[in-house]
Each structure stands twice: as C-alpha cells, then as structure tokens.
Amino acid sequence: MDTYVVSGGNVLEGELVVQGSKNSALPIIASTILTGTTVILYNCPNISDTINLQNILRLLGNKITYENHKLVVDSSSCDINEIPANLMKEMRSSIILMGAILARTGRVVVSYPGGCEIGTRPIDLHLYGLQKLGANIIENHGYIICEASRLKGSEISLDFPSVGATENIMLAATLADGVTIIRNAAREPEIVELQNFLNLCGANIKGAGTSTVKIKGVPKLHEADYTVKSDRIVAGTYLCAAAMNKGKLCLKNVVIDNIWSIIHKLQETGCECRIINNDEIYIKAPKKLKAVKMIKTLPYPGFPTDMQSQMVTMLSIASGTSIVIENIFENRYKYIPELTKMGAEITIEGKAAIVKGVDKLNGATVEARELRGGASLVLAGLAADGYTKIEGTKYIERGYEDFTENLKRIGAKIDKE
Ligand code: UD1
C-alpha cells in the first residue's frame, strides 16, 4: 500500500480526459454551505482532498451524496462551526471554510494549520481580511476563534495576491452588508470559477480574474447546478509525462487559456503542441528535449508553482542547463534530493534550481512527501532505466484521480503495491 512501482522506458501514446480541478472544486465545495439549500456539482474530482472536505462538511451538519463525480450538498441543517483539529491538520486547505462558516453561523473555531512540506504557509492575510469585514479574532493555544454577528463590507488590500485569502474573503463577503473591494486579489482561474459559481447561486461579484474583485453583499443565495472545469495542473503533469517519454498524447477537456504559460515552456523544450477545437491539446515530444533559459514561478498568469517540480523533472533529462526560480513557496524543492538519487544533476542556490540535463535517469526507491513533488517522481520513474519504487503515494492521490490507471492507458508500466 501507499507505493507505486514503475518500470521505465515506455513510449506514452493515446488520449486522456482531464479530471475536474481540485483547486476549483475545494473552494466551491466550501462555498455550498453559504446557500443553506441544495447544490449539485458535476465533474467533481474523486481524490482524497475532495473526499476529506466532504467528510468535514458532514461533521458540520451537511447532507452529502457523491457518485460518478456528481456531488450533492444539502446545507440546510449546517449548524456546527468547529473544525476538529485532526481534520484541519490532515487538510490544510480546509482553512477556506473559515469565511463560509463565519458568514453562515456568525462564529468559527479552527486549529492553527501550521506549516507543511512546501513551506510555512501563514494565514495572516486570511485573518486580516476577515478582521476588515468586522470579525473579532482571538488566537488561543493553537485555536483561532472568529466571531461576527454581522459581517460588513470593506476595502481590503492584500500584501500578496494569495489565492486562499482572496477566496476566503469572497466567501465571507458574499452575504455581508454592503460592498467589499479586494485589491491585489489573486487572478487565478480558480478565483474566476468561484465567482461564476457564487453568482449562479445569486451572489453579486465582479472583477475575478483581475486584481480588483468587488463583492456586493446579498441577503441570501439559492440552489444551483454547476460543472467544475478541468484541472490545469493535472493537464500540465500529463503533458510533461508525454514530453519525457517520446510521447504523442491528446488531452481532452482542457481549458487551453489557463495553461498557456505551461504550453510555451513545453514548446521551448522542442515539443510540438497543437490546439484542437479549443478544448483539446495534442503534444508530440521531440527526440531529445532542450533546456530552457529560465522558468520563474509567479502568481497567475505567470508560471504556476504547482508545475515547478514537474518541469524541473522534465528538464533534468533535457540537453543543456536550465534555471528555475521558485518565488511562491520557500520550501518547494524537497523532491530534488530524491531525483538526485535517480541520477539527476540539480543544485539549489536560494530560490534557484540549476538543472544540468543528464542523458538518463536510473530507477531507485524514492519517497513522495507532497502532492506535486510526488507526481514528479512518478514522471521521473516513467522515463528512467529500470524500476522505480515511489513511496508515500497517498500525497499524490490527494490531487490525481486514477493516476496509475490513466498512465497505464497511455502505455506506462506502473502498479500500486
Ligand atoms: C493555492 C493552491 C496551491 C497553489 C497556491 C499558489 C489551493 C487549494 N491551493 O494555495 O495549490 O500552489 O495557491 O498558486 O487552491 N501567504 C501569506 N499569508 C497568507 C496566505 C498566503 O504570506 O495569509 C503566502 C504563502 O506563504 C505563499 C504565497 O502567499 O508564499 C502564496 O500562497 P497562496 O496563494 O495563499 O496559496 P494557497 O491558497 O495556500
């Protein structure tokens, strides 16, 4: 259990349909509790993160069914406002429930989420935003108690365009009195999806996708059906897998506009990328990948930090030296020592990874310690000579649905152990 075994060296060819987006689904699932009624979400990915969030919602008093990617949340009896510490620890991103629970019940108690494998991940911007909306916040022995009988619209300038803080403030402000303006808001596609979903339920939000989001509070939301868009990072991961394995792969159900920064870097390595019908992408790998001059992770529309490890892994077998700079999370190179065990030549200098391409990676036993770094070790194994054993695959299953089955479908030799 919790291990994949990969036999490397197979060409990846065929078609895959990309799953629904984890980072869109999570805040949307959290926001369902604002409605006080029944919401149906289609294309909700079947991954441990969305299952864990469903379990938290059940504990809060919501009725939930989930089958064939259709999630039904009836939040009419959601009246518990405390998230148990063990669940909070298991799922850091449940912090996005704060704004929603506070708006729904006037109070929320969560434990401090603390750091994680990719960095310290503070929540000061979340708390600042909620405070600006009138919440009274007490931090006590690792718990955060947040209270507000009525939330009031406010102008909030974020020091950094945090995705989670922008989402949390949007959720809290949706039912607040008056107008909230978030400046320096995150511009990620997931913010646009959250706006679209909430507006479908009767909210009045404008500006998502720009750095100023304006939320006019409404007294109540209503029922809605919504289909979650596809996952841009999962799409990017499969594209890198194909690029590393002489692949010819067609990905279906892709929001092309959300992945241009990834496509451009793949083209720089010599991959041919063709867009078909605006929602499919065909990639053909070159005989030998080329290094890229520079990749810098940045808030959207810059290159996503969630694709950094897959790109570094791909560049580890390109000809030449590439420089990658991680600007978002300070601790996102923890997978690199594992890659080095497989023969990669990568040095880290502060925020920079200097990736000197090698001819071949070699199979080894490696450990996944977080989601994207873990998926990258699978990519490395697919391209390596011999067998690679990836331990800690529960992290990968937080975000990738049927990862091994999908890779098998396109020719990989990979099994769960
Ligand atoms: C979300 C994504 C994650 C992605 C990240 C950046 C989800 C569930 N997760 O995470 O996959 O890697 O966006 O695109 O959608 N920060 C603060 N104070 C805060 C909040 C954040 O200093 O209160 C800092 C963080 O430490 C980090 C940076 O802001 O350096 C970006 O974090 P943020 O955009 O908030 O990421 P998440 O929402 O946690």
XYZ file of C-alpha atoms and ligand atoms in Angstrom:
456
model
C 0.000 0.000 0.000
C 0.997 3.589 -0.486
C 3.655 2.629 -3.054
C 3.827 2.674 -6.847
C 6.264 0.570 -8.814
C 7.184 1.886 -12.239
C 9.112 0.146 -14.968
C 10.547 2.974 -17.040
C 11.211 3.499 -20.700
C 7.808 3.083 -22.353
C 6.546 5.471 -25.005
C 3.352 7.245 -23.856
C 0.724 7.408 -26.579
C -3.029 7.837 -26.751
C -5.786 10.003 -25.315
C -6.812 11.059 -21.834
C -9.699 13.104 -20.495
C -8.523 15.545 -17.836
C -10.310 15.366 -14.466
C -12.114 18.235 -12.723
C -9.936 20.780 -10.980
C -9.006 20.177 -7.341
C -8.273 23.803 -6.618
C -11.567 24.926 -8.165
C -13.634 22.213 -6.511
C -12.360 22.808 -2.960
C -13.451 26.453 -2.505
C -16.677 25.764 -4.404
C -17.493 22.839 -2.092
C -16.719 25.098 0.896
C -18.976 27.803 -0.509
C -22.003 25.493 -0.818
C -22.685 25.990 2.892
C -23.433 29.669 2.240
C -26.527 28.671 0.266
C -28.468 26.947 3.072
C -30.051 24.811 0.375
C -29.111 22.106 -2.135
C -26.314 22.497 -4.658
C -25.238 19.985 -7.305
C -21.667 19.943 -8.564
C -20.788 17.890 -11.624
C -17.265 16.808 -12.620
C -16.122 16.975 -9.005
C -12.814 15.044 -8.940
C -12.667 11.807 -6.949
C -9.484 12.498 -4.985
C -8.719 12.317 -1.287
C -8.765 16.116 -0.845
C -12.359 16.449 -2.051
C -13.414 13.335 -0.077
C -11.845 14.755 3.107
C -13.590 18.071 2.590
C -16.896 16.236 2.135
C -16.272 14.459 5.451
C -15.643 17.776 7.192
C -18.853 19.179 5.707
C -20.772 16.142 7.012
C -19.409 16.798 10.505
C -20.683 20.374 10.225
C -24.222 19.062 9.690
C -24.462 18.999 5.873
C -26.078 16.107 3.997
C -23.893 14.857 1.176
C -24.050 12.302 -1.597
C -21.266 11.679 -4.092
C -21.437 9.327 -7.042
C -19.931 9.351 -10.541
C -18.354 12.766 -9.945
C -21.738 14.254 -9.007
C -21.657 15.873 -5.597
C -24.897 16.933 -3.934
C -24.633 19.125 -0.828
C -27.728 19.959 1.204
C -26.571 22.576 3.687
C -29.988 23.396 5.164
C -29.002 21.920 8.543
C -25.351 23.058 8.685
C -25.093 24.436 12.222
C -21.772 23.231 13.687
C -18.968 25.748 13.475
C -15.907 23.964 14.784
C -13.499 22.007 12.560
C -11.810 19.227 14.563
C -8.046 19.752 14.907
C -7.118 16.357 13.424
C -9.061 17.084 10.211
C -7.634 20.573 9.979
C -4.153 19.068 10.230
C -4.902 16.476 7.581
C -6.229 19.037 5.172
C -4.611 22.398 5.378
C -6.776 23.851 2.638
C -9.888 23.440 4.835
C -8.885 26.917 6.085
C -11.056 28.168 3.192
C -14.063 27.000 5.214
C -13.438 29.819 7.700
C -15.080 32.583 5.701
C -18.038 30.399 4.752
C -18.736 29.044 8.263
C -18.349 32.502 9.767
C -20.792 34.002 7.289
C -23.256 31.160 7.818
C -23.196 30.831 11.618
C -21.565 34.020 12.964
C -18.716 32.041 14.534
C -15.959 29.655 13.522
C -13.332 27.778 15.503
C -10.377 26.177 13.724
C -6.989 24.999 14.875
C -3.955 26.773 13.502
C -2.991 24.885 10.327
C 0.754 25.386 10.814
C 3.380 24.744 8.160
C 3.550 21.976 5.629
C 6.077 20.295 3.393
C 6.210 23.144 0.881
C 6.675 25.987 3.349
C 5.418 27.808 6.423
C 2.158 28.825 4.707
C 0.955 31.534 7.098
C -2.713 32.612 7.168
C -2.198 36.228 8.239
C -3.839 37.549 5.048
C -6.927 35.379 5.596
C -7.284 36.674 9.155
C -6.600 40.283 8.117
C -9.365 40.064 5.510
C -11.900 38.603 7.918
C -10.993 41.225 10.521
C -11.542 44.000 7.972
C -15.023 42.564 7.427
C -15.706 43.065 11.135
C -14.782 39.702 12.612
C -13.362 39.583 16.100
C -10.484 37.118 16.119
C -8.887 35.516 19.161
C -5.905 33.180 18.824
C -5.696 30.885 21.811
C -3.495 27.779 22.374
C -3.308 26.944 18.677
C -7.008 27.648 18.098
C -8.471 30.562 16.186
C -11.873 31.752 17.317
C -13.533 34.094 14.915
C -16.859 35.812 15.648
C -19.109 38.356 13.965
C -22.853 38.699 14.401
C -22.966 40.616 11.069
C -20.111 40.961 8.594
C -19.763 44.386 6.939
C -18.316 45.145 3.503
C -14.888 46.758 3.496
C -11.922 47.723 1.298
C -9.151 45.167 1.671
C -5.690 45.451 0.125
C -3.701 42.245 0.170
C 0.095 42.493 0.576
C 0.377 39.465 -1.705
C -2.232 38.107 -4.147
C -2.917 34.999 -2.058
C -5.318 32.551 -3.706
C -6.712 31.190 -0.434
C -7.081 34.608 1.216
C -8.877 36.002 -1.849
C -11.263 33.014 -1.772
C -11.860 33.228 1.971
C -12.682 36.932 1.757
C -15.001 36.357 -1.232
C -16.875 33.697 0.749
C -17.202 35.861 3.848
C -18.226 38.961 1.865
C -20.886 37.289 -0.286
C -23.572 37.566 2.425
C -22.106 40.635 4.217
C -23.842 44.004 4.474
C -22.581 46.399 1.789
C -19.731 46.292 -0.681
C -16.308 44.650 -0.320
C -13.426 45.504 -2.597
C -10.373 43.237 -2.617
C -7.308 44.938 -4.095
C -4.253 42.998 -5.235
C -6.561 39.978 -5.373
C -5.265 36.697 -6.813
C -6.118 36.389 -10.527
C -6.011 32.595 -10.796
C -8.682 30.847 -12.931
C -9.968 29.228 -9.718
C -10.999 32.687 -8.466
C -12.990 33.204 -11.661
C -14.669 29.825 -11.188
C -15.583 30.655 -7.609
C -17.105 33.963 -8.748
C -19.049 32.225 -11.528
C -20.382 29.580 -9.181
C -21.391 32.055 -6.459
C -23.075 34.353 -8.996
C -25.027 31.363 -10.285
C -26.302 30.972 -6.711
C -27.386 34.639 -6.628
C -24.229 36.417 -5.401
C -23.138 39.734 -6.895
C -19.398 39.513 -7.580
C -17.420 41.225 -10.325
C -13.802 41.511 -11.334
C -12.484 37.979 -10.679
C -9.535 37.384 -12.982
C -8.371 40.991 -12.452
C -6.606 42.287 -9.369
C -9.721 44.086 -8.091
C -12.669 41.950 -7.025
C -15.876 43.695 -5.986
C -18.449 41.824 -3.911
C -21.837 43.412 -3.277
C -23.347 41.552 -0.335
C -26.704 39.852 -0.927
C -29.151 38.693 1.776
C -29.293 35.097 0.607
C -28.225 32.576 -2.025
C -30.278 29.928 -3.777
C -29.956 26.462 -5.361
C -27.701 25.889 -8.374
C -26.087 23.225 -10.550
C -22.501 23.767 -11.662
C -19.892 21.797 -13.617
C -16.324 22.103 -12.316
C -13.813 22.931 -15.035
C -10.822 20.742 -15.747
C -7.599 20.743 -13.777
C -4.834 22.809 -15.356
C -2.082 21.261 -13.214
C -3.161 17.690 -13.947
C -3.189 18.606 -17.654
C 0.325 20.050 -17.311
C 1.532 16.938 -15.484
C 0.348 14.582 -18.261
C 1.878 16.864 -20.892
C 5.233 16.660 -19.092
C 4.892 12.871 -18.814
C 4.421 12.659 -22.591
C 7.250 15.126 -23.234
C 9.654 12.980 -21.188
C 8.665 9.708 -22.841
C 8.746 10.315 -26.597
C 5.012 10.694 -26.290
C 2.209 11.500 -28.671
C -0.666 12.389 -26.409
C -4.027 14.043 -26.882
C -5.610 15.563 -23.769
C -9.337 16.245 -23.855
C -11.437 18.563 -21.712
C -8.667 21.134 -21.242
C -9.209 24.851 -20.622
C -6.462 25.908 -23.023
C -6.497 29.562 -21.954
C -5.449 28.537 -18.448
C -2.316 26.654 -19.490
C -0.521 28.977 -21.942
C 2.442 29.533 -19.620
C 2.938 25.744 -19.491
C 2.465 25.264 -23.248
C 5.057 27.953 -24.032
C 7.691 26.296 -21.849
C 6.967 22.889 -23.411
C 7.414 24.440 -26.851
C 10.729 25.910 -25.718
C 11.925 22.373 -24.919
C 11.132 21.336 -28.502
C 7.700 19.777 -28.004
C 5.107 20.255 -30.703
C 1.818 21.420 -29.151
C -1.310 21.631 -31.236
C -4.648 23.004 -30.011
C -7.705 21.196 -31.351
C -11.283 22.570 -31.075
C -10.224 24.933 -28.301
C -10.525 22.256 -25.589
C -8.018 19.601 -26.646
C -4.270 19.654 -26.869
C -2.033 17.273 -28.783
C 1.597 17.054 -27.771
C 4.401 15.348 -29.661
C 7.700 15.038 -27.869
C 10.983 15.716 -29.658
C 13.698 13.047 -29.913
C 15.658 14.960 -27.292
C 14.303 17.710 -25.033
C 16.173 21.034 -24.915
C 16.961 23.029 -21.791
C 15.078 26.299 -21.227
C 16.795 29.533 -20.276
C 14.654 30.373 -17.283
C 11.394 29.486 -15.569
C 10.161 31.709 -12.728
C 7.106 30.719 -10.745
C 4.735 33.634 -10.265
C 1.102 34.325 -9.411
C -1.226 33.720 -12.405
C -0.872 34.424 -15.319
C 2.785 33.677 -14.551
C 4.160 30.147 -14.482
C 2.388 28.125 -11.734
C 4.353 26.978 -8.703
C 2.279 23.769 -8.852
C 4.059 22.873 -12.128
C 7.574 23.700 -10.928
C 8.555 20.195 -9.840
C 7.208 18.519 -12.998
C 9.162 20.987 -15.164
C 12.391 20.554 -13.195
C 11.988 16.786 -13.502
C 11.466 17.087 -17.254
C 14.437 19.428 -17.648
C 16.616 17.001 -15.695
C 16.826 14.906 -18.896
C 16.989 17.802 -21.395
C 20.196 18.696 -23.231
C 21.815 21.708 -21.578
C 21.349 23.602 -18.330
C 18.103 25.253 -17.224
C 17.489 27.694 -14.406
C 14.241 27.515 -12.448
C 13.318 30.074 -9.774
C 10.670 29.271 -7.169
C 9.152 32.542 -5.972
C 5.954 31.398 -4.249
C 6.817 28.748 -1.659
C 10.203 28.741 0.068
C 10.389 25.010 0.619
C 9.295 23.534 -2.662
C 12.470 21.706 -3.651
C 12.192 18.809 -1.199
C 11.708 16.292 -4.021
C 15.073 17.226 -5.544
C 17.244 15.031 -3.276
C 15.008 12.119 -4.335
C 15.520 12.983 -8.013
C 19.233 13.162 -7.367
C 19.094 9.546 -6.138
C 17.897 8.722 -9.654
C 20.899 10.414 -11.242
C 19.581 13.964 -11.788
C 22.175 16.730 -11.533
C 20.456 19.621 -9.822
C 21.902 22.156 -7.425
C 19.878 24.584 -5.351
C 21.052 28.099 -4.663
C 18.475 30.004 -2.629
C 15.335 30.242 -4.745
C 17.088 28.875 -7.853
C 17.389 25.296 -9.044
C 20.173 24.846 -11.573
C 19.231 21.828 -13.633
C 22.007 20.249 -15.663
C 20.381 17.798 -18.054
C 21.642 14.198 -17.934
C 21.252 11.516 -20.592
C 19.264 9.118 -18.442
C 17.722 8.767 -15.017
C 18.056 5.432 -13.223
C 15.387 3.615 -11.251
C 15.611 3.914 -7.447
C 13.458 3.820 -4.334
C 12.230 7.339 -3.634
C 9.761 8.964 -1.264
C 6.938 11.348 -2.139
C 6.487 13.947 0.594
C 3.929 16.205 -1.022
C 1.482 16.195 -3.920
C 3.231 17.746 -6.943
C 6.753 16.703 -5.986
C 5.388 13.167 -5.582
C 3.776 13.182 -9.044
C 7.096 14.381 -10.450
C 8.885 11.346 -9.012
C 6.395 9.192 -10.940
C 7.293 11.111 -14.118
C 10.958 10.510 -13.362
C 10.294 6.794 -12.895
C 8.452 6.577 -16.222
C 11.475 7.981 -18.023
C 14.157 6.147 -16.032
C 16.047 2.965 -16.828
C 14.804 0.050 -14.739
C 12.426 0.013 -11.791
C 11.467 2.922 -9.571
C 9.592 2.475 -6.326
C 7.720 5.587 -5.174
C 6.679 5.503 -1.532
C 4.246 7.921 0.127
C 1.812 7.895 -2.780
C -1.099 8.982 -0.560
C 0.139 12.519 -1.197
C -0.206 12.027 -4.947
C -3.747 10.707 -4.517
C -4.732 13.971 -2.814
C -4.840 15.525 -6.262
C -4.607 12.949 -9.087
C -7.612 10.770 -9.828
C -6.837 7.282 -11.209
C -3.231 8.354 -11.790
C -1.793 4.868 -12.294
C -4.782 3.703 -14.385
C -4.571 6.753 -16.643
C -0.838 6.338 -17.144
C -1.352 2.641 -17.943
C -3.984 3.594 -20.504
C -1.326 5.503 -22.443
C 1.312 2.803 -22.245
C 3.058 3.191 -18.885
C 4.082 0.208 -16.805
C 3.028 1.233 -13.331
C 1.360 -0.656 -10.493
C 0.193 0.032 -6.980
C 1.863 -2.127 -4.355
C -3.243 27.754 -3.514
C -3.326 26.375 -4.134
C -1.939 25.776 -4.296
C -1.052 26.727 -5.084
C -1.081 28.121 -4.478
C -0.318 29.147 -5.292
C -5.461 25.545 -3.372
C -6.203 24.576 -2.511
N -4.134 25.531 -3.263
O -2.676 27.595 -2.222
O -2.068 24.540 -4.975
O 0.268 26.244 -5.036
O -2.434 28.583 -4.347
O -0.819 29.195 -6.589
O -6.053 26.269 -4.165
N 0.718 33.730 2.130
C 0.949 34.556 3.216
N -0.086 34.798 4.063
C -1.327 34.274 3.883
C -1.552 33.442 2.765
C -0.509 33.177 1.907
O 2.053 35.040 3.413
O -2.219 34.539 4.693
C 1.837 33.431 1.196
C 2.181 31.936 1.188
O 3.061 31.597 2.241
C 2.819 31.791 -0.170
C 2.032 32.779 -1.024
O 1.406 33.675 -0.128
O 4.161 32.190 -0.120
C 1.001 32.141 -1.920
O 0.078 31.426 -1.153
P -1.452 31.296 -1.565
O -1.675 31.952 -2.872
O -2.277 31.730 -0.401
O -1.594 29.746 -1.732
P -2.745 28.800 -1.190
O -4.055 29.482 -1.319
O -2.349 28.240 0.137
